Amino acid sequence: MTFDYDLFVIGGGSGGVRAARIAASEYHARVGLAEESRMGGTCVIRGCVPKKLMIFASQAGALAHEARGYGWQSADAGPFDWLMFRHKLDAELTRLEGAYTGGLVAAGVDIHKQRAHLHDAHTVELADGRRVTAKHILIAAGGRPQLPGIEGEELGMISDDLFLMEKVPGRVLVVGGGFIACEFATILQGLGAHTTLSYRGDAVLRGFDGDMRRNATEQLRVIGVELRLPSTPTKLEKRDGGILVTYDDGATDQYDAVMFATGRTPHTKGLGLEQAGVKLGQKGEVVVDEWSQSSVPSIFAVGDVTDRVNLTPVAIREGHSFADTVFGAKPRKVDHRLYGAAVYIRPHEVASIGLTEEEAAAQGPHEVYEASFRPMRSLFAGSDARAVMKLLVDAGTHKVTGCHIFGPEAGEMIQLVAIPMGMCATKADFDAAIAVHPTLAEELVTMRRPTRHIGGAHPDKTVGSA
Ligand code: NDP
């Protein structure tokens, strides 16, 4: 049977674009790609990129404050011009969208700027009614924000809407305690909004190391975010030009805007997956094997639509591995066990890789090396903020199994720690590196004695404490 394409990709986000480009440019596959919105997907258009630029924008006040600590008498960020920033942001996103589109065109990919859904295992139907056939189909449709299902929730915003606001709200409520809630609470507070964060747990960032969670929660409080923990909004109502929020304890409060950051779900609705025989999981995700292959052999899926590790670089790696495997005769699986992640809160970021202290303790005897200190730069400017660095070391093999950093530019540091950890480095390998002084990162190679032992009896100790 002959097909119109060797590969048809549904979704022009990070994973889909990488797979299409590699299949076409490296392996000369005939590739088509459909994207219903802007090329680049969540990360480029509505996520990582605009969010990080907003983080930079929101720090001007803090930088001006620090400059005063260094003797700059007139340092003042002045008023913030949101519309000017938004205009520049739009221009930057348009540039990036052009770069993504240009890369695909240069690789010879046919772009269909419209929605597509599956007709059968080898056929895709486009919104204009045309049907195209492909030997392989890749679902890379991403995820969508999920609302909590409470009365009046349509009055609230999701993170996509934040980039399109006409002005920075005076009083804003952020609901949730994950990546997006923490980052946007930091941004909104930094831009001058009086920000409240309502989370149903005791400390934000569930799933992260306990110390990192406590530090992140405390930092949100220190920068001025009003925390309502634990609490859950139960109702939103329009009131006097604003939004009246009722909480589960019966309390009410009024805000100019409410933003829900209560998780994301795989975007599989209306894609014709069930009709084509593709097995979906409980959250609606495409169930795939280690090769990203679905229950239908010709259909593969990568990225958030599979709900494995929902991070852009993971989706890119999955897309690239798929193209290498299927079109390049270079079978490559993605190892989802070890990946770094960073939460861009300020002034200190949270960045992690590997086991948390809680997971390490559950796995067996570990040594914990921890340093807590006031970084030179902020200390001199008059801040008491403490950075924390933690290494978890398997007491038997001496391998570093986890690293957690709460500090300025922690994301940059964890990226480099990912290299030795990927090579199964031991604590002695870390110690062998000569420190670069004076830096924050030198703490990672100068922690000589364990702060505590966890996970039961240690091989070289009679008693361990968990
Ligand atoms: P997360 O899953 O990280 O957090 C969702 C939050 O909402 C949790 O605190 C959760 O509580 C809470 N929640 C869920 N349902 C409800 C409910 N019904 N009522 C009240 N609270 C609720 O999702 P995000 O939306 O923050 O982020 C989505 C994805 O985007 C993440 O998987 C992340 O990987 C990715 N991302 C990555 C970033 C980065 O790398 N820096 C930045 C932004 C996003 P609980 O903890 O109790 O479940």
Coordinates of C-alpha atoms and ligand atoms in Angstrom, one line a residue:
M1 CA 0.0 0.0 0.0
T2 CA 1.3 3.5 -0.8
F3 CA 0.7 6.4 1.6
D4 CA 0.7 10.1 1.1
Y5 CA 3.3 10.4 3.9
D6 CA 5.8 8.3 5.8
L7 CA 4.9 10.2 8.9
F8 CA 2.0 12.5 9.9
V9 CA 2.4 14.4 13.2
I10 CA -0.6 15.8 15.0
G11 CA 0.7 18.7 17.1
G12 CA 3.4 21.3 16.6
G13 CA 4.8 21.5 20.1
S14 CA 8.3 20.6 21.3
G15 CA 7.9 16.8 20.9
G16 CA 6.1 16.9 17.5
V17 CA 8.3 19.4 15.9
R18 CA 11.5 17.6 16.9
A19 CA 10.2 14.2 15.6
A20 CA 9.0 15.7 12.3
R21 CA 12.2 17.7 11.7
I22 CA 14.5 14.7 12.5
A23 CA 12.5 12.2 10.4
A24 CA 12.5 14.6 7.4
S25 CA 15.9 16.1 7.6
E26 CA 18.0 13.2 8.9
Y27 CA 16.2 10.3 7.4
H28 CA 14.5 11.8 4.4
A29 CA 11.0 10.7 5.4
R30 CA 8.0 12.4 3.7
V31 CA 6.4 14.2 6.7
G32 CA 3.2 16.2 7.2
L33 CA 2.4 18.0 10.4
A34 CA -0.9 19.6 11.6
E35 CA -1.1 22.4 14.2
E36 CA -4.3 24.1 14.9
S37 CA -2.8 27.0 16.9
R38 CA 0.6 28.7 16.9
M39 CA 3.7 26.6 16.1
G40 CA 5.8 25.9 19.1
G41 CA 3.1 24.6 21.4
T42 CA 2.7 25.1 25.1
C43 CA 6.3 25.6 26.0
V44 CA 7.1 28.3 23.4
I45 CA 3.8 30.1 23.2
R46 CA 2.0 29.7 26.5
G47 CA 4.5 28.2 28.9
C48 CA 8.2 28.0 29.7
V49 CA 9.4 30.8 27.4
P50 CA 6.9 33.6 28.2
K51 CA 6.8 32.5 31.8
K52 CA 10.6 32.8 32.2
L53 CA 10.6 36.2 30.6
M54 CA 7.8 37.3 33.0
I55 CA 10.0 36.0 35.9
F56 CA 12.8 38.3 34.7
A57 CA 10.4 41.2 34.4
S58 CA 9.0 40.6 37.8
Q59 CA 12.4 40.8 39.5
A60 CA 13.2 44.4 38.6
G61 CA 12.0 45.7 42.0
A62 CA 14.1 43.1 43.9
L63 CA 17.2 43.9 41.8
A64 CA 16.7 47.6 42.5
H65 CA 16.4 46.9 46.2
E66 CA 19.6 44.8 46.1
A67 CA 21.4 47.6 44.2
R68 CA 20.7 50.0 47.1
G69 CA 22.4 47.5 49.3
Y70 CA 25.5 48.0 47.1
G71 CA 25.5 51.7 47.4
W72 CA 23.3 52.8 44.5
Q73 CA 21.3 55.6 46.1
S74 CA 18.9 56.3 43.2
A75 CA 18.3 52.7 42.1
D76 CA 14.6 52.4 41.6
A77 CA 12.7 50.2 39.2
G78 CA 10.0 52.8 38.8
P79 CA 6.5 51.9 37.6
F80 CA 6.0 48.8 35.4
D81 CA 4.6 49.2 31.9
W82 CA 2.7 45.9 31.4
L83 CA 1.5 46.7 27.9
M84 CA 5.0 47.6 26.7
F85 CA 6.2 44.3 28.1
R86 CA 3.3 42.4 26.6
H87 CA 4.0 43.9 23.2
K88 CA 7.7 42.9 23.4
L89 CA 6.7 39.5 24.5
D90 CA 4.4 39.0 21.6
A91 CA 7.1 40.1 19.2
E92 CA 9.5 37.6 20.8
L93 CA 7.0 34.7 20.6
T94 CA 6.3 35.6 16.9
R95 CA 10.1 35.4 16.3
L96 CA 10.3 32.0 17.9
E97 CA 7.2 30.7 16.1
G98 CA 8.9 31.8 12.9
A99 CA 12.0 29.9 13.8
Y100 CA 10.1 26.7 14.5
T101 CA 8.1 27.0 11.3
G102 CA 11.3 27.8 9.3
G103 CA 13.0 24.8 10.7
L104 CA 10.2 22.5 9.6
V105 CA 10.0 24.1 6.1
A106 CA 13.8 23.8 5.6
A107 CA 13.5 20.1 6.6
G108 CA 10.8 19.7 3.9
V109 CA 7.9 19.1 6.3
D110 CA 4.4 19.9 4.9
I111 CA 2.7 22.1 7.4
H112 CA -1.1 22.0 7.7
K113 CA -2.3 25.0 9.8
Q114 CA -5.5 23.4 11.0
R115 CA -6.9 20.8 13.4
A116 CA -6.5 17.2 12.5
H117 CA -8.0 14.0 13.9
L118 CA -7.6 10.3 13.3
H119 CA -9.9 8.6 10.8
D120 CA -8.3 5.2 11.1
A121 CA -4.9 3.6 11.9
H122 CA -3.3 5.1 8.8
T123 CA -5.6 8.1 7.9
V124 CA -5.9 11.6 9.3
E125 CA -8.8 13.9 8.6
L126 CA -8.1 17.6 8.4
A127 CA -10.5 20.3 9.5
D128 CA -11.0 21.3 5.8
G129 CA -12.4 17.8 5.1
R130 CA -9.3 16.4 3.3
R131 CA -8.0 13.0 4.3
V132 CA -4.4 12.1 4.1
T133 CA -2.8 8.7 4.7
A134 CA 0.5 8.0 6.5
K135 CA 2.5 4.8 7.2
H136 CA 3.1 6.1 10.8
I137 CA 1.1 8.7 12.8
L138 CA 2.5 10.5 15.8
I139 CA 0.2 12.0 18.4
A140 CA 1.9 15.0 20.0
A141 CA -1.1 17.0 21.0
G142 CA 0.1 18.0 24.5
G143 CA -2.0 18.8 27.5
R144 CA -4.6 21.3 28.6
P145 CA -5.2 23.1 32.0
Q146 CA -7.6 21.3 34.2
L147 CA -10.1 23.1 36.4
P148 CA -11.1 21.9 39.8
G149 CA -14.9 21.6 39.0
I150 CA -16.3 24.2 41.4
E151 CA -19.2 26.5 41.1
G152 CA -18.3 29.7 39.1
E153 CA -14.9 28.5 38.0
E154 CA -15.5 30.0 34.5
L155 CA -14.9 33.4 36.1
G156 CA -11.3 32.4 36.8
M157 CA -8.3 32.4 34.4
I158 CA -5.8 29.7 33.5
S159 CA -2.1 30.3 32.9
D160 CA -2.6 30.9 29.1
D161 CA -4.8 33.9 30.0
L162 CA -2.1 35.6 32.1
F163 CA 0.0 36.5 29.0
L164 CA -3.1 38.2 27.5
M165 CA -4.1 40.4 30.5
E166 CA -4.9 44.0 29.7
K167 CA -3.4 45.1 33.1
V168 CA -1.8 43.6 36.2
P169 CA -4.7 42.9 38.6
G170 CA -4.6 44.7 42.0
R171 CA -5.6 41.7 44.1
V172 CA -5.3 38.2 42.7
L173 CA -5.8 34.7 43.9
V174 CA -3.7 31.8 42.6
V175 CA -5.2 28.3 43.3
G176 CA -2.9 25.3 43.4
G177 CA 0.5 24.5 44.8
G178 CA 2.5 23.0 41.9
F179 CA 5.0 24.4 39.4
I180 CA 2.6 26.8 37.7
A181 CA 1.0 28.1 40.9
C182 CA 4.3 28.8 42.6
E183 CA 5.9 30.5 39.6
F184 CA 2.9 32.7 38.8
A185 CA 2.4 33.7 42.4
T186 CA 6.0 34.8 42.3
I187 CA 5.5 36.7 39.1
L188 CA 2.3 38.4 40.0
Q189 CA 3.6 39.5 43.4
G190 CA 6.8 40.8 41.7
L191 CA 4.7 42.8 39.2
G192 CA 2.9 44.5 42.0
A193 CA -0.3 42.5 42.5
H194 CA -1.3 41.7 46.0
T195 CA -1.2 37.9 45.6
T196 CA -2.8 35.2 47.6
L197 CA -2.1 31.5 47.1
S198 CA -4.6 28.9 48.2
Y199 CA -3.4 25.3 48.3
R200 CA -5.0 22.2 49.7
G201 CA -1.8 20.9 51.4
D202 CA 0.5 22.2 54.1
A203 CA 3.5 22.9 51.9
V204 CA 3.7 23.6 48.1
L205 CA 5.4 21.5 45.5
R206 CA 4.2 18.0 46.4
G207 CA 6.6 15.4 45.1
F208 CA 9.7 17.5 45.7
D209 CA 12.1 16.9 48.6
G210 CA 10.6 17.9 51.9
D211 CA 13.2 20.5 52.7
M212 CA 12.8 22.1 49.3
R213 CA 9.0 22.3 49.9
R214 CA 9.4 24.0 53.2
N215 CA 11.9 26.5 51.9
A216 CA 9.7 27.3 48.8
T217 CA 6.6 27.8 51.0
E218 CA 8.5 30.0 53.4
Q219 CA 10.0 32.1 50.5
L220 CA 6.6 32.7 49.0
R221 CA 5.5 34.1 52.4
V222 CA 8.7 36.2 52.7
I223 CA 8.3 37.8 49.3
G224 CA 4.8 38.9 50.4
V225 CA 2.4 36.3 49.0
E226 CA -0.4 35.7 51.4
L227 CA -0.7 31.9 51.9
R228 CA -3.9 30.1 52.7
L229 CA -2.8 26.6 53.6
P230 CA -4.5 24.2 53.7
S231 CA -7.5 25.6 51.9
T232 CA -9.6 25.1 48.9
P233 CA -12.0 27.5 47.2
T234 CA -15.5 26.1 46.8
K235 CA -17.3 28.9 44.9
L236 CA -16.6 31.9 42.7
E237 CA -19.2 34.7 42.2
K238 CA -19.2 38.0 40.4
R239 CA -19.3 40.8 43.0
D240 CA -18.8 44.6 42.6
G241 CA -16.6 44.3 39.5
G242 CA -14.5 41.6 41.1
I243 CA -14.8 38.0 42.1
L244 CA -16.0 36.9 45.6
V245 CA -14.4 33.6 46.6
T246 CA -15.8 31.3 49.2
Y247 CA -13.4 28.8 50.8
D248 CA -14.0 25.4 52.3
D249 CA -13.9 26.8 55.9
G250 CA -16.7 29.2 55.0
A251 CA -14.4 32.3 54.8
T252 CA -14.9 34.6 51.9
D253 CA -12.6 37.2 50.2
Q254 CA -12.8 39.4 47.2
Y255 CA -10.2 39.5 44.3
D256 CA -9.9 41.3 41.0
A257 CA -8.8 38.1 39.3
V258 CA -8.5 34.4 40.1
M259 CA -6.1 32.0 38.4
F260 CA -6.4 28.2 38.5
A261 CA -3.2 26.2 38.4
T262 CA -4.7 22.9 39.4
G263 CA -2.9 20.6 37.0
R264 CA -3.1 19.7 33.4
T265 CA -4.6 16.7 31.5
P266 CA -3.7 15.0 28.2
H267 CA -5.3 16.7 25.2
T268 CA -6.9 13.6 23.6
K269 CA -10.6 14.6 23.4
G270 CA -11.9 14.7 19.8
L271 CA -8.8 13.2 18.3
G272 CA -10.6 10.0 17.1
L273 CA -8.2 7.9 19.1
E274 CA -10.8 5.4 20.5
Q275 CA -12.4 5.1 17.1
A276 CA -9.0 4.1 15.7
G277 CA -8.5 1.5 18.5
V278 CA -5.9 3.4 20.5
K279 CA -6.0 2.5 24.2
L280 CA -6.3 5.4 26.6
G281 CA -5.5 5.5 30.3
Q282 CA -7.5 6.8 33.3
K283 CA -6.6 10.5 32.6
G284 CA -7.3 10.1 28.9
E285 CA -3.6 9.7 28.1
V286 CA -2.4 7.7 25.2
V287 CA -1.0 4.5 26.7
V288 CA 2.4 3.8 25.1
D289 CA 5.2 1.3 25.5
E290 CA 8.9 2.1 26.0
W291 CA 9.2 2.9 22.3
S292 CA 6.3 5.4 22.5
Q293 CA 4.2 3.0 20.5
S294 CA 0.4 2.9 21.2
S295 CA -1.8 -0.2 21.2
V296 CA -2.2 0.4 17.4
P297 CA 1.2 -0.4 15.8
S298 CA 1.2 2.4 13.3
I299 CA 0.3 5.1 15.9
F300 CA 2.9 6.5 18.3
A301 CA 2.6 9.3 20.9
V302 CA 5.1 11.6 22.7
G303 CA 5.0 14.4 25.2
D304 CA 2.3 15.4 27.7
V305 CA -0.4 13.5 25.8
T306 CA 1.2 10.4 27.2
D307 CA 1.4 11.7 30.7
R308 CA 4.8 10.2 31.5
V309 CA 7.2 13.0 32.6
N310 CA 5.5 16.2 31.6
L311 CA 8.5 18.4 30.8
T312 CA 9.5 19.9 27.5
P313 CA 13.0 18.4 27.3
V314 CA 11.6 15.0 27.9
A315 CA 9.0 15.4 25.1
I316 CA 11.9 16.5 22.8
R317 CA 13.9 13.5 23.7
E318 CA 10.9 11.2 23.2
G319 CA 10.3 12.8 19.7
H320 CA 13.9 12.5 18.7
S321 CA 14.1 8.8 19.9
F322 CA 11.0 8.0 18.0
A323 CA 12.4 9.4 14.8
D324 CA 15.7 7.6 15.3
T325 CA 14.0 4.3 16.0
V326 CA 11.3 4.3 13.3
F327 CA 13.1 6.1 10.5
G328 CA 16.8 5.9 11.3
A329 CA 17.1 2.2 12.2
K330 CA 18.8 3.4 15.5
P331 CA 16.6 2.0 18.2
R332 CA 16.6 4.5 21.1
K333 CA 14.5 4.4 24.3
V334 CA 14.1 7.2 26.7
D335 CA 15.2 6.7 30.3
H336 CA 12.5 8.4 32.3
R337 CA 14.1 7.6 35.7
L338 CA 16.7 10.4 35.8
Y339 CA 15.8 14.0 34.8
G340 CA 16.4 17.4 36.4
A341 CA 13.6 19.9 37.0
A342 CA 13.6 23.5 38.2
V343 CA 10.8 25.7 39.6
Y344 CA 11.5 29.3 38.7
I345 CA 10.5 31.0 41.9
R346 CA 12.5 33.9 43.2
P347 CA 14.9 35.0 44.7
H348 CA 15.8 31.3 45.2
E349 CA 14.8 28.6 42.7
V350 CA 14.1 25.0 43.6
A351 CA 16.0 22.5 41.4
S352 CA 16.1 18.8 41.8
I353 CA 17.4 15.6 40.3
G354 CA 17.1 12.0 41.5
L355 CA 15.6 10.7 44.7
T356 CA 14.1 13.0 47.3
E357 CA 15.3 12.5 50.9
E358 CA 12.0 10.8 51.7
E359 CA 12.4 8.4 48.7
A360 CA 16.0 7.7 49.6
A361 CA 15.0 6.8 53.2
A362 CA 12.4 4.4 51.9
Q363 CA 14.9 2.7 49.5
G364 CA 17.5 2.0 52.1
P365 CA 20.6 3.4 54.0
H366 CA 21.7 6.7 52.7
E367 CA 23.9 9.5 53.9
V368 CA 22.6 13.1 53.6
Y369 CA 25.1 15.9 53.0
E370 CA 23.5 19.3 53.5
A371 CA 24.8 22.8 53.5
S372 CA 22.6 25.8 54.5
F373 CA 24.2 29.3 54.1
R374 CA 23.5 32.9 53.2
P375 CA 24.8 33.5 49.7
M376 CA 27.5 36.3 49.6
R377 CA 25.7 38.5 47.1
S378 CA 22.3 38.8 48.9
L379 CA 23.9 38.8 52.3
F380 CA 26.0 41.8 51.5
A381 CA 22.9 43.6 50.2
G382 CA 21.3 43.0 53.6
S383 CA 19.2 39.8 53.0
D384 CA 19.0 36.9 55.5
A385 CA 17.8 34.5 52.7
R386 CA 19.5 31.1 53.1
A387 CA 20.4 28.7 50.2
V388 CA 20.3 25.0 50.8
M389 CA 22.2 22.3 49.0
K390 CA 21.6 18.6 49.6
L391 CA 23.3 15.5 48.2
L392 CA 21.9 12.0 48.9
V393 CA 24.4 9.3 48.8
D394 CA 23.7 5.5 48.8
A395 CA 25.5 4.2 51.9
G396 CA 26.4 0.9 50.2
T397 CA 27.5 2.0 46.7
H398 CA 28.4 5.6 47.6
K399 CA 26.6 6.7 44.4
V400 CA 25.0 10.1 44.5
T401 CA 21.3 9.3 44.1
G402 CA 19.8 12.7 44.6
C403 CA 20.6 16.4 44.5
H404 CA 18.4 19.3 45.6
I405 CA 19.2 22.9 45.5
F406 CA 17.3 25.9 46.8
G407 CA 19.2 29.0 45.7
P408 CA 19.8 31.6 43.1
E409 CA 20.1 30.0 39.6
A410 CA 19.5 26.5 41.1
G411 CA 18.2 25.4 37.7
E412 CA 21.5 26.3 36.0
M413 CA 23.4 24.3 38.7
I414 CA 21.2 21.2 38.5
Q415 CA 21.7 21.0 34.8
L416 CA 25.4 20.4 35.4
V417 CA 24.9 18.0 38.3
A418 CA 22.8 15.9 35.8
I419 CA 26.0 15.0 33.9
P420 CA 27.9 13.2 36.7
M421 CA 24.7 11.7 38.1
G422 CA 23.9 10.3 34.6
M423 CA 27.4 8.7 34.7
C424 CA 26.6 7.2 38.1
A425 CA 29.2 9.3 40.0
T426 CA 30.0 8.5 43.6
K427 CA 30.5 11.1 46.4
A428 CA 34.3 10.6 45.9
D429 CA 33.9 11.7 42.3
F430 CA 32.2 14.9 43.4
D431 CA 34.9 15.4 46.0
A432 CA 37.6 15.0 43.5
A433 CA 36.5 18.1 41.6
I434 CA 38.4 21.2 42.7
A435 CA 36.1 23.9 43.8
V436 CA 35.6 27.1 41.8
H437 CA 35.7 29.9 44.3
P438 CA 33.8 31.9 45.3
T439 CA 30.6 30.3 43.9
L440 CA 27.5 28.8 45.3
A441 CA 28.1 25.6 43.4
E442 CA 31.4 24.9 45.1
E443 CA 29.3 23.7 48.1
L444 CA 28.4 20.6 46.0
V445 CA 32.1 19.5 46.0
T446 CA 33.1 20.6 49.5
M447 CA 30.6 18.9 51.8
R448 CA 32.9 16.5 53.7
R449 CA 30.8 15.0 56.5
P450 CA 27.2 13.6 56.3
T451 CA 24.7 15.8 58.2
R452 CA 22.6 12.7 59.0
H453 CA 22.0 9.0 58.1
I454 CA 18.7 7.8 56.9
G455 CA 17.0 4.6 55.7
G456 CA 17.9 2.2 58.4
A457 CA 21.1 0.4 59.5
H458 CA 24.2 1.6 57.5
P459 CA 26.8 -0.9 56.3
D460 CA 29.6 0.9 58.3
K461 CA 27.4 1.9 61.2
T462 CA 25.6 -0.1 63.9
V463 CA 22.6 2.1 64.0
G464 CA 21.1 4.4 61.4
S465 CA 18.2 6.8 61.9
A466 CA 15.4 7.2 59.4
Ligands
NDP1 P1 1.0 20.3 39.1 O1 0.5 18.9 38.9 O2 2.4 20.5 39.3 O3 0.2 21.0 40.3 C1 -1.2 21.0 40.4 C2 -1.6 21.6 41.7 O4 -3.0 21.8 41.8 C3 -1.2 20.7 42.9 O5 -0.7 21.5 43.9 C4 -2.5 20.0 43.2 O6 -2.6 19.6 44.6 C5 -3.5 21.1 42.9 N1 -4.8 20.6 42.6 C6 -5.1 19.6 41.7 N2 -6.4 19.4 41.6 C7 -7.0 20.3 42.5 C8 -8.3 20.5 42.9 N3 -9.3 19.9 42.4 N4 -8.5 21.4 43.9 C9 -7.5 22.1 44.5 N5 -6.2 21.9 44.1 C10 -6.0 21.0 43.1 O7 0.4 21.1 37.8 P2 0.7 22.5 37.3 O8 -0.6 23.0 36.7 O9 1.4 23.4 38.3 O10 1.8 22.2 36.1 C11 1.4 21.3 35.1 C12 2.6 20.6 34.5 O11 3.4 21.6 33.8 C13 3.5 20.0 35.5 O12 3.4 18.6 35.3 C14 4.9 20.4 35.2 O13 5.6 19.3 34.9 C15 4.7 21.3 34.0 N6 5.4 22.6 34.3 C16 6.8 22.6 34.5 C17 7.4 23.8 34.8 C18 8.9 23.8 34.9 O14 9.5 22.9 34.5 N7 9.5 24.8 35.5 C19 6.7 25.0 34.9 C20 5.3 24.9 34.8 C21 4.7 23.7 34.5 P3 -1.8 18.3 45.1 O15 -0.4 18.6 45.2 O16 -2.4 18.1 46.5 O17 -2.2 17.2 44.2

